[in-house]
Short mmCIF file of C-alpha atoms in Angstrom, two decimals:
data_model
loop_
_atom_site.label_atom_id
_atom_site.label_comp_id
_atom_site.label_asym_id
_atom_site.label_seq_id
_atom_site.Cartn_x
_atom_site.Cartn_y
_atom_site.Cartn_z
CA MET A 226 76.37 141.44 99.35
CA LYS A 227 76.98 143.86 101.93
CA LYS A 228 80.22 145.96 102.47
CA LEU A 229 81.77 145.40 105.89
CA ASN A 230 82.64 148.47 108.18
CA TYR A 231 85.56 148.80 109.87
CA MET A 232 86.28 147.36 113.50
CA PRO A 233 89.26 148.05 115.65
CA GLY A 234 91.53 145.57 116.15
CA LYS A 235 91.40 143.03 112.97
CA ARG A 236 92.31 145.66 110.07
CA GLY A 237 94.38 143.72 108.34
CA THR A 238 91.42 141.06 108.32
CA VAL A 239 88.68 143.36 107.45
CA LEU A 240 90.24 145.62 105.17
CA CYS A 241 91.29 142.20 103.09
CA LEU A 242 87.77 141.12 103.67
CA MET A 243 86.32 143.95 102.43
CA THR A 244 88.35 144.25 99.44
CA VAL A 245 86.91 140.68 98.84
CA LEU A 246 83.13 141.40 99.17
CA ILE A 247 83.57 144.75 97.52
CA TRP A 248 84.84 143.26 94.38
CA THR A 249 82.40 140.19 94.55
CA SER A 250 79.28 142.59 94.97
CA GLN A 251 80.46 144.04 91.78
CA TRP A 252 80.91 141.11 89.76
CA ALA A 253 77.86 139.83 91.30
CA PHE A 254 75.65 143.06 89.99
CA ALA A 255 77.50 142.31 86.64
CA GLN A 256 76.32 138.68 86.23
CA GLN A 257 73.19 137.55 83.83
CA LYS A 258 69.99 136.70 85.45
CA LEU A 259 69.20 133.37 84.06
CA SER A 260 65.29 131.70 84.31
CA LEU A 261 64.34 128.39 84.76
CA GLU A 262 63.08 128.42 80.83
CA ASP A 263 66.04 129.33 79.79
CA ALA A 264 68.23 127.16 81.51
CA ILE A 265 65.90 123.99 80.24
CA GLY A 266 66.41 125.71 76.41
CA ILE A 267 70.12 126.03 76.71
CA ALA A 268 70.02 122.05 77.95
CA LEU A 269 67.54 121.21 75.24
CA THR A 270 69.75 123.08 72.97
CA ASN A 271 73.21 121.44 74.01
CA ASN A 272 72.86 118.59 76.31
CA TYR A 273 75.16 115.84 74.16
CA ASP A 274 72.79 112.95 75.79
CA ILE A 275 70.14 114.63 74.03
CA LYS A 276 72.03 115.07 71.00
CA LEU A 277 73.33 111.34 70.97
CA VAL A 278 69.78 110.52 71.21
CA ASN A 279 68.26 112.31 68.67
CA ASN A 280 70.96 110.97 66.39
CA ASP A 281 69.93 107.33 67.22
CA ILE A 282 65.98 108.37 66.40
CA GLN A 283 67.51 109.86 63.40
CA ILE A 284 68.94 106.55 62.24
CA ALA A 285 65.80 104.47 63.29
CA LYS A 286 64.09 106.62 60.95
CA ASN A 287 66.05 106.20 58.22
CA ASN A 288 65.79 102.42 58.82
CA VAL A 289 62.24 102.78 58.28
CA ASN A 290 61.68 102.72 54.63
CA LEU A 291 60.54 99.33 51.90
CA GLY A 292 64.41 98.35 50.93
CA ASN A 293 65.63 97.46 54.63
CA ALA A 294 62.43 95.71 55.01
CA GLY A 295 63.41 93.44 51.58
CA MET A 296 60.22 94.51 50.18
CA LEU A 297 62.10 96.05 46.49
CA PRO A 298 64.25 94.49 43.67
CA ARG A 299 67.56 94.23 43.50
CA VAL A 300 69.75 95.18 41.21
CA GLU A 301 73.11 94.30 40.58
CA GLY A 302 75.82 94.73 38.15
CA SER A 303 78.92 92.53 36.97
CA PHE A 304 81.87 92.94 34.83
CA SER A 305 84.76 90.72 34.21
CA ASP A 306 87.51 91.16 32.08
CA GLY A 307 90.97 88.81 31.36
CA GLY A 308 93.54 86.12 29.67
CA SER A 309 96.10 83.90 29.88
CA ARG A 310 99.35 83.42 28.36
CA GLN A 311 100.28 79.89 28.40
CA ASN A 312 102.47 77.25 26.67
CA ILE A 313 100.79 74.35 25.07
CA THR A 314 102.05 71.02 24.50
CA ARG A 315 99.50 68.92 22.78
CA THR A 316 99.37 65.20 21.33
CA GLN A 317 97.46 64.06 18.64
CA SER A 318 95.22 60.37 18.50
CA ASN A 319 97.39 59.58 15.63
CA GLY A 320 101.05 60.13 18.15
CA ASN A 321 101.68 63.50 16.86
CA GLN A 322 102.96 66.02 18.63
CA GLN A 323 102.51 69.87 18.49
CA THR A 324 103.73 72.25 21.17
CA LEU A 325 102.54 76.23 20.75
CA ASP A 326 104.18 78.89 22.76
CA GLY A 327 102.46 82.07 24.20
CA VAL A 328 98.88 81.39 23.57
CA ARG A 329 97.15 84.20 24.14
CA ASN A 330 93.16 83.69 25.44
CA THR A 331 91.19 86.23 26.30
CA SER A 332 87.49 86.78 28.04
CA MET A 333 85.27 89.81 28.89
CA ASN A 334 81.61 89.47 30.39
CA TYR A 335 79.43 92.16 31.16
CA GLY A 336 75.78 92.64 32.50
CA ALA A 337 73.18 93.68 34.59
CA SER A 338 70.65 91.04 36.81
CA LEU A 339 67.36 92.04 38.91
CA GLY A 340 66.33 89.87 42.03
CA TRP A 341 63.12 90.57 43.67
CA THR A 342 61.25 88.18 46.12
CA ILE A 343 57.94 88.78 45.78
CA PHE A 344 56.39 86.34 48.57
CA ASP A 345 58.32 84.83 52.01
CA GLY A 346 55.37 84.36 54.05
CA LEU A 347 54.64 88.00 54.51
CA GLN A 348 58.16 88.15 56.57
CA MET A 349 59.23 91.84 55.02
CA PHE A 350 55.30 93.05 56.18
CA THR A 351 56.69 91.69 59.60
CA ASN A 352 59.63 93.64 59.23
CA TYR A 353 58.86 96.45 58.19
CA GLU A 354 56.23 96.75 60.87
CA LYS A 355 58.85 95.84 62.95
CA LEU A 356 61.14 98.26 62.00
CA LYS A 357 57.95 101.03 62.93
CA GLU A 358 58.37 99.69 66.45
CA LEU A 359 61.82 100.32 66.47
CA GLN A 360 61.62 104.63 65.66
CA LYS A 361 59.00 104.50 68.56
CA LEU A 362 61.28 102.82 70.79
CA GLY A 363 63.72 105.26 69.90
CA GLU A 364 61.42 108.26 70.21
CA VAL A 365 60.49 106.64 73.62
CA ASN A 366 64.20 106.44 74.50
CA ALA A 367 64.24 109.87 73.28
CA LYS A 368 61.55 111.06 75.54
CA ALA A 369 63.35 109.38 78.74
CA THR A 370 66.01 110.67 78.15
CA ILE A 371 64.91 114.66 77.30
CA LEU A 372 62.39 114.27 80.94
CA THR A 373 65.50 113.29 82.83
CA THR A 374 68.01 116.09 81.79
CA VAL A 375 65.29 118.46 81.95
CA GLY A 376 64.49 117.43 85.59
CA ASN A 377 68.31 117.41 86.42
CA VAL A 378 68.40 120.83 85.06
CA ILE A 379 65.16 121.86 87.61
CA SER A 380 66.72 120.54 90.16
CA SER A 381 70.45 121.45 89.97
CA TYR A 382 68.44 125.44 89.22
CA TYR A 383 66.76 125.12 92.72
CA THR A 384 69.83 123.72 93.96
CA VAL A 385 71.58 127.09 93.07
CA LEU A 386 68.79 129.19 94.25
CA LYS A 387 69.04 127.73 97.35
CA GLU A 388 72.56 128.26 97.99
CA GLN A 389 71.51 131.36 96.75
CA GLN A 390 69.56 132.18 99.40
CA LEU A 391 71.53 130.85 101.90
CA VAL A 392 74.52 132.57 101.08
CA ASN A 393 72.44 136.13 101.64
CA ALA A 394 70.81 134.42 105.01
CA ARG A 395 74.58 133.77 105.75
CA ASP A 396 75.16 137.93 105.14
CA SER A 397 72.45 138.59 107.10
CA VAL A 398 73.91 136.91 110.38
CA LEU A 399 77.47 138.51 108.96
CA ASP A 400 76.09 141.63 109.88
CA ILE A 401 75.32 140.77 113.20
CA SER A 402 78.08 139.55 113.98
CA GLN A 403 79.77 142.67 112.96
CA LEU A 404 77.01 144.71 115.13
CA ARG A 405 77.75 143.22 118.08
CA LEU A 406 81.85 143.30 117.14
CA ARG A 407 81.11 147.17 117.26
CA ILE A 408 79.29 147.06 120.31
CA ALA A 409 81.39 145.33 122.65
CA ASN A 410 84.43 147.70 121.03
CA ASN A 411 82.76 150.84 121.80
CA LYS A 412 81.75 149.51 125.11
CA LEU A 413 85.22 148.62 125.94
CA ALA A 414 86.21 152.35 124.77
CA ILE A 415 84.33 153.97 127.12
CA GLY A 416 84.70 151.95 130.32
CA ARG A 417 81.47 150.05 130.19
CA GLY A 418 82.53 146.36 128.72
CA SER A 419 84.86 143.75 128.86
CA LYS A 420 87.90 142.46 126.93
CA LEU A 421 86.21 138.78 127.37
CA ASP A 422 82.94 140.04 125.40
CA VAL A 423 84.97 141.19 122.97
CA LEU A 424 86.92 137.82 122.54
CA ALA A 425 83.57 136.11 122.36
CA ALA A 426 82.33 138.66 119.89
CA LYS A 427 85.41 138.03 117.59
CA VAL A 428 85.62 134.26 117.50
CA ASP A 429 81.71 134.07 116.76
CA TYR A 430 82.72 136.85 113.74
CA ASN A 431 85.56 134.52 112.36
CA THR A 432 82.72 131.89 112.83
CA ASP A 433 80.26 133.41 110.99
CA THR A 434 82.52 134.37 107.95
CA SER A 435 83.92 130.58 107.92
CA ALA A 436 80.16 129.46 107.33
CA TYR A 437 79.39 132.45 104.90
CA LEU A 438 82.45 131.83 102.56
CA GLN A 439 81.66 128.43 102.94
CA GLU A 440 78.48 128.56 101.58
CA ILE A 441 79.61 131.05 98.81
CA ASN A 442 81.71 127.90 97.37
CA LEU A 443 79.06 126.25 97.11
CA LEU A 444 76.79 128.24 95.64
CA LYS A 445 79.93 127.88 93.30
CA THR A 446 80.02 124.56 93.28
CA ALA A 447 75.53 124.20 92.50
CA LYS A 448 76.61 126.63 89.15
CA THR A 449 79.51 125.00 88.10
CA ALA A 450 77.05 121.76 88.28
CA LEU A 451 74.40 123.59 86.57
CA ASN A 452 76.49 124.49 83.78
CA GLN A 453 77.32 121.15 83.41
CA VAL A 454 73.88 119.85 82.85
CA MET A 455 73.80 122.29 80.07
CA ALA A 456 76.56 121.59 78.53
CA ARG A 457 77.98 125.32 78.46
CA ASP A 458 81.06 126.85 79.94
CA LEU A 459 81.32 125.77 83.48
CA ASN A 460 83.08 129.76 84.35
CA THR A 461 79.93 130.87 82.78
CA ASP A 462 78.67 133.06 85.56
CA PHE A 463 74.91 133.89 86.40
CA ILE A 464 72.03 134.73 88.97
CA VAL A 465 69.00 132.94 89.41
CA ASP A 466 65.37 133.73 90.49
CA ASN A 467 64.81 133.95 93.96
CA GLU A 468 61.76 131.96 94.75
CA ILE A 469 60.47 128.86 94.30
CA ASN A 470 57.06 128.45 93.57
CA ILE A 471 56.09 124.68 94.39
CA ASP A 472 52.67 122.87 93.06
CA GLY A 473 50.93 121.97 96.17
CA ALA A 474 47.80 120.85 93.72
CA LEU A 475 48.57 117.76 92.77
CA ASP A 476 46.31 114.60 92.73
CA TYR A 477 47.52 111.07 92.82
CA SER A 478 44.66 109.64 90.97
CA THR A 479 45.31 112.20 88.16
CA LEU A 480 49.01 111.42 87.88
CA SER A 481 48.55 107.81 88.40
CA THR A 482 46.45 108.12 85.02
CA GLN A 483 49.16 110.20 83.29
CA MET A 484 51.22 107.57 84.52
CA ALA A 485 50.00 104.72 82.57
CA GLN A 486 49.61 106.34 79.38
CA LEU A 487 52.97 108.86 79.14
CA ASN A 488 55.64 107.30 81.38
CA PRO A 489 58.92 106.47 78.73
CA ASP A 490 59.66 103.32 80.32
CA LEU A 491 55.91 101.96 80.71
CA GLN A 492 55.52 102.80 77.15
CA ASN A 493 59.14 101.46 76.43
CA ALA A 494 58.15 97.98 77.91
CA PHE A 495 55.14 97.86 75.65
CA ILE A 496 56.71 98.83 72.88
CA ASN A 497 58.77 95.86 73.57
CA ARG A 498 56.21 93.01 74.37
CA LYS A 499 55.44 94.33 70.62
CA ILE A 500 58.30 93.52 69.20
CA ALA A 501 58.58 90.02 70.77
CA GLU A 502 54.94 89.26 69.34
CA LEU A 503 56.19 90.57 65.56
CA ASN A 504 59.52 88.04 66.42
CA LEU A 505 57.39 85.20 66.32
CA LYS A 506 55.29 86.57 63.43
CA GLN A 507 58.29 86.70 61.91
CA ILE A 508 59.69 83.77 62.58
CA LYS A 509 56.56 81.69 62.02
CA GLY A 510 56.47 83.24 58.10
CA GLN A 511 59.53 80.62 57.55
CA ARG A 512 57.15 78.11 57.80
CA TYR A 513 56.04 79.70 54.13
CA PRO A 514 58.02 79.36 50.73
CA VAL A 515 59.97 81.96 49.48
CA VAL A 516 59.31 83.10 45.74
CA SER A 517 61.37 85.05 43.70
CA ILE A 518 61.83 86.24 40.57
CA ASN A 519 65.11 87.17 38.25
CA SER A 520 66.12 88.80 34.99
CA GLY A 521 69.07 90.17 33.46
CA TYR A 522 71.12 90.98 30.87
CA GLU A 523 74.38 89.60 29.83
CA PHE A 524 77.20 90.40 27.23
CA GLN A 525 80.15 87.71 26.68
CA LYS A 526 83.00 87.78 24.92
CA SER A 527 86.07 85.49 24.62
CA ALA A 528 89.28 84.06 22.22
CA SER A 529 90.89 81.46 22.28
CA PRO A 530 93.22 80.14 19.82
CA THR A 531 93.12 76.65 20.54
CA GLY A 532 89.56 75.82 20.77
CA PHE A 533 87.60 74.67 18.25
CA ASN A 534 85.65 77.74 18.00
CA THR A 535 88.42 80.85 18.24
CA GLN A 536 86.01 83.21 19.36
CA ASN A 537 82.99 83.19 20.75
CA ARG A 538 80.04 86.47 21.80
CA ALA A 539 76.80 85.96 23.22
CA THR A 540 74.48 88.75 24.00
CA GLY A 541 71.34 88.39 25.85
CA PHE A 542 68.37 88.59 28.08
CA THR A 543 68.20 85.77 31.01
CA TYR A 544 64.67 85.35 33.08
CA GLY A 545 63.67 83.20 35.51
CA LEU A 546 61.13 82.01 38.55
CA THR A 547 62.53 80.87 41.72
CA ALA A 548 60.84 79.34 44.92
CA SER A 549 61.87 77.24 47.81
CA LEU A 550 60.57 75.72 51.03
CA ASN A 551 62.37 74.75 54.28
CA ILE A 552 60.84 71.23 54.88
CA PHE A 553 62.49 70.51 57.74
CA ASN A 554 65.89 72.22 59.50
CA GLY A 555 66.50 69.55 62.59
CA PHE A 556 63.09 70.91 64.33
CA LEU A 557 65.05 74.72 64.56
CA GLN A 558 61.94 76.15 63.42
CA ARG A 559 60.13 74.84 66.01
CA GLN A 560 62.85 75.88 68.47
CA ASN A 561 63.06 79.27 67.54
CA GLU A 562 59.05 79.85 67.79
CA ARG A 563 58.95 77.90 71.25
CA ASN A 564 61.78 80.97 71.93
CA ALA A 565 60.00 83.31 70.58
CA ARG A 566 56.85 82.68 72.51
CA ILE A 567 58.96 82.75 75.64
CA GLY A 568 60.51 86.10 74.25
CA ILE A 569 57.02 87.30 74.56
CA SER A 570 56.15 85.67 78.12
CA SER A 571 58.66 87.77 79.22
CA SER A 572 58.05 91.07 77.60
CA GLU A 573 54.59 90.48 79.35
CA LEU A 574 56.36 89.95 82.53
CA THR A 575 58.42 93.12 82.33
CA PHE A 576 56.19 94.94 81.21
CA GLU A 577 54.01 94.02 84.08
CA LYS A 578 57.04 94.56 86.66
CA THR A 579 57.66 97.81 85.17
CA LYS A 580 54.44 98.94 86.08
CA GLN A 581 54.95 97.38 89.65
CA GLU A 582 58.20 99.42 90.39
CA ILE A 583 56.72 103.23 88.38
CA GLY A 584 53.06 102.67 90.89
CA ALA A 585 55.59 102.24 93.96
CA GLN A 586 58.40 105.22 92.97
CA LEU A 587 54.88 107.08 92.04
CA LEU A 588 53.41 106.39 95.46
CA SER A 589 56.26 106.94 97.67
CA ALA A 590 57.35 109.71 96.06
CA TYR A 591 53.59 111.17 96.45
CA GLN A 592 53.66 110.44 100.47
CA ASN A 593 57.38 112.56 100.24
CA TYR A 594 55.52 114.83 98.40
CA ASN A 595 52.55 115.63 101.20
CA THR A 596 55.08 115.21 103.98
CA ASN A 597 56.93 117.74 102.65
CA LEU A 598 54.45 120.38 101.84
CA ASP A 599 53.61 119.36 105.71
CA LEU A 600 57.02 119.99 106.58
CA LEU A 601 57.17 123.22 104.69
CA LYS A 602 54.34 125.04 106.29
CA ILE A 603 55.84 124.19 110.14
CA GLU A 604 58.97 125.61 109.04
CA LYS A 605 57.71 128.53 107.47
CA SER A 606 55.97 129.50 110.81
CA ASN A 607 59.40 128.65 112.57
CA VAL A 608 61.14 131.37 110.44
CA ASP A 609 58.14 133.86 111.42
CA ILE A 610 58.71 133.33 115.08
CA ALA A 611 62.79 133.10 114.73
CA ARG A 612 62.52 136.41 112.83
CA GLN A 613 60.71 138.45 115.65
CA ASN A 614 62.44 136.47 118.27
CA LEU A 615 66.00 137.84 116.94
CA ASP A 616 64.35 141.38 116.23
CA ILE A 617 63.24 141.92 119.91
CA THR A 618 66.73 140.06 120.98
CA LEU A 619 68.36 142.31 119.12
CA GLU A 620 66.69 145.54 120.09
CA LYS A 621 67.23 144.84 123.46
CA TYR A 622 70.45 143.91 123.68
CA ARG A 623 71.22 147.24 121.45
CA LEU A 624 69.28 148.70 124.57
CA GLY A 625 72.20 146.42 127.01
CA SER A 626 69.07 144.75 129.28
CA ILE A 627 70.68 141.42 127.71
CA SER A 628 73.82 139.35 127.83
CA PRO A 629 75.77 138.60 124.25
CA LEU A 630 74.84 134.34 125.10
CA GLU A 631 70.95 135.37 124.42
CA LEU A 632 71.33 136.94 121.32
CA ARG A 633 73.93 134.56 119.96
CA GLU A 634 71.65 132.14 120.60
CA ALA A 635 68.88 134.28 118.80
CA GLN A 636 70.80 134.30 115.68
CA LYS A 637 71.75 131.21 115.93
CA ASN A 638 68.03 130.14 115.78
CA SER A 639 67.24 132.18 113.48
CA ILE A 640 69.54 130.81 110.80
CA ASP A 641 68.45 127.23 111.54
CA ALA A 642 65.34 128.16 111.08
CA ILE A 643 65.81 129.50 107.73
CA THR A 644 67.77 127.26 106.61
CA ARG A 645 65.49 124.15 107.32
CA TYR A 646 62.92 126.34 106.00
CA LEU A 647 65.54 126.72 102.29
CA GLU A 648 65.53 122.92 102.65
CA ALA A 649 62.14 122.20 103.52
CA GLN A 650 60.87 123.95 100.21
CA TYR A 651 64.05 122.71 98.01
CA GLN A 652 62.44 118.77 99.25
CA ALA A 653 59.40 119.92 98.33
CA LYS A 654 59.95 121.26 94.73
CA LEU A 655 62.17 118.33 94.20
CA THR A 656 59.21 115.76 95.31
CA GLU A 657 57.10 117.70 92.82
CA ILE A 658 59.24 117.48 90.13
CA ASN A 659 59.70 113.65 90.60
CA LEU A 660 56.16 113.22 90.63
CA LYS A 661 56.25 115.06 87.20
CA GLU A 662 58.89 112.78 85.43
CA ILE A 663 57.62 109.78 86.97
CA SER A 664 53.71 110.86 85.04
CA GLY A 665 55.25 112.05 81.98
CA THR A 666 54.16 115.49 82.99
CA LEU A 667 57.46 117.27 83.97
CA ASN A 668 56.96 120.62 81.65
CA ILE A 669 60.10 120.48 79.08
CA GLN A 670 59.29 124.09 77.33
#
């Protein structure tokens, strides 16, 4: 930011703008510089989507255990204590009738039981493998979320960088408009200029001021968006680097190979296909018998004054072996196996579809990448030409050999060239990020 000098005829407006720009300059000086690496690190620590997906990973990891797969025995304890109080009327075989009031019966039992399925057609082992695959699926989904978040951080970071450079470019344009207005006022003061030139210079100066302030607002909006991706205080202010480093040596064949191995969406489809195969294996296991062993310890105690035995007590162990076999369940077994095979076919089709879609995205992104690199070279050359043209035109204007309109045209050509160049840089960087995200090679450090 540059401090504007006093211009006759615009005392109120200029002084107000000077105050704003001086304050903004001091405020910018106190801003903390944010590197891209720091921005990524903050996002990896704070981003809510990453935190949520990490919780999902932890749940999937906790689920991978022998007990959840059904391989471990189940031990249960039980206890019950109760009774009753009754009024009883009994008639004996000889016709005598007996009435008993307030007869109290009590019973209590407790014990522990153990049940263990020792064979279920290998379904428990299939369950364990399935739980492992679900954990892998969660990790792949987490990687996809992280890559997407990092991609958003990088694109948001370079949006701030672009807007920051555009603010500087607009500031330079404003300096030239200020110079033109000062020269027009000086010429009018000494009788060599016209009021029309001063008014035209003021209009252009106000136009450039408006564009400058709008660009500052776009910069603030871009910073808010980056703070949001990093999940930190939205009012945190900062400045970023001034250079966009573009990797211009990306190779399509290498990217395609990396995509097949590292792309999270492809990995997701591959794991889902394997899970579908395990589902069929699990359903087939239901054709086999289920064998379980059971054991336990039990204590029973009861009292009944009106019974044959007024008190009863029993303790001891129980044990046994149970086996069950699904002989016929209404053809559901065959139906479930057919549906599982269809599920495998669907997962294979999904995998091939995903592979084609990701391949198309990679090819389109690579074509855009090459086009943007070519455009970048052209726009860089245009910036150099427009800058030289502006320098020459400005010097001629100082000497009074050209009209203000020619200076304005050169000024407009310069800012347009700079804007196109910065946009070409930005688009080239975005396509580079997109290629690396698709291939799964985007650096998250």
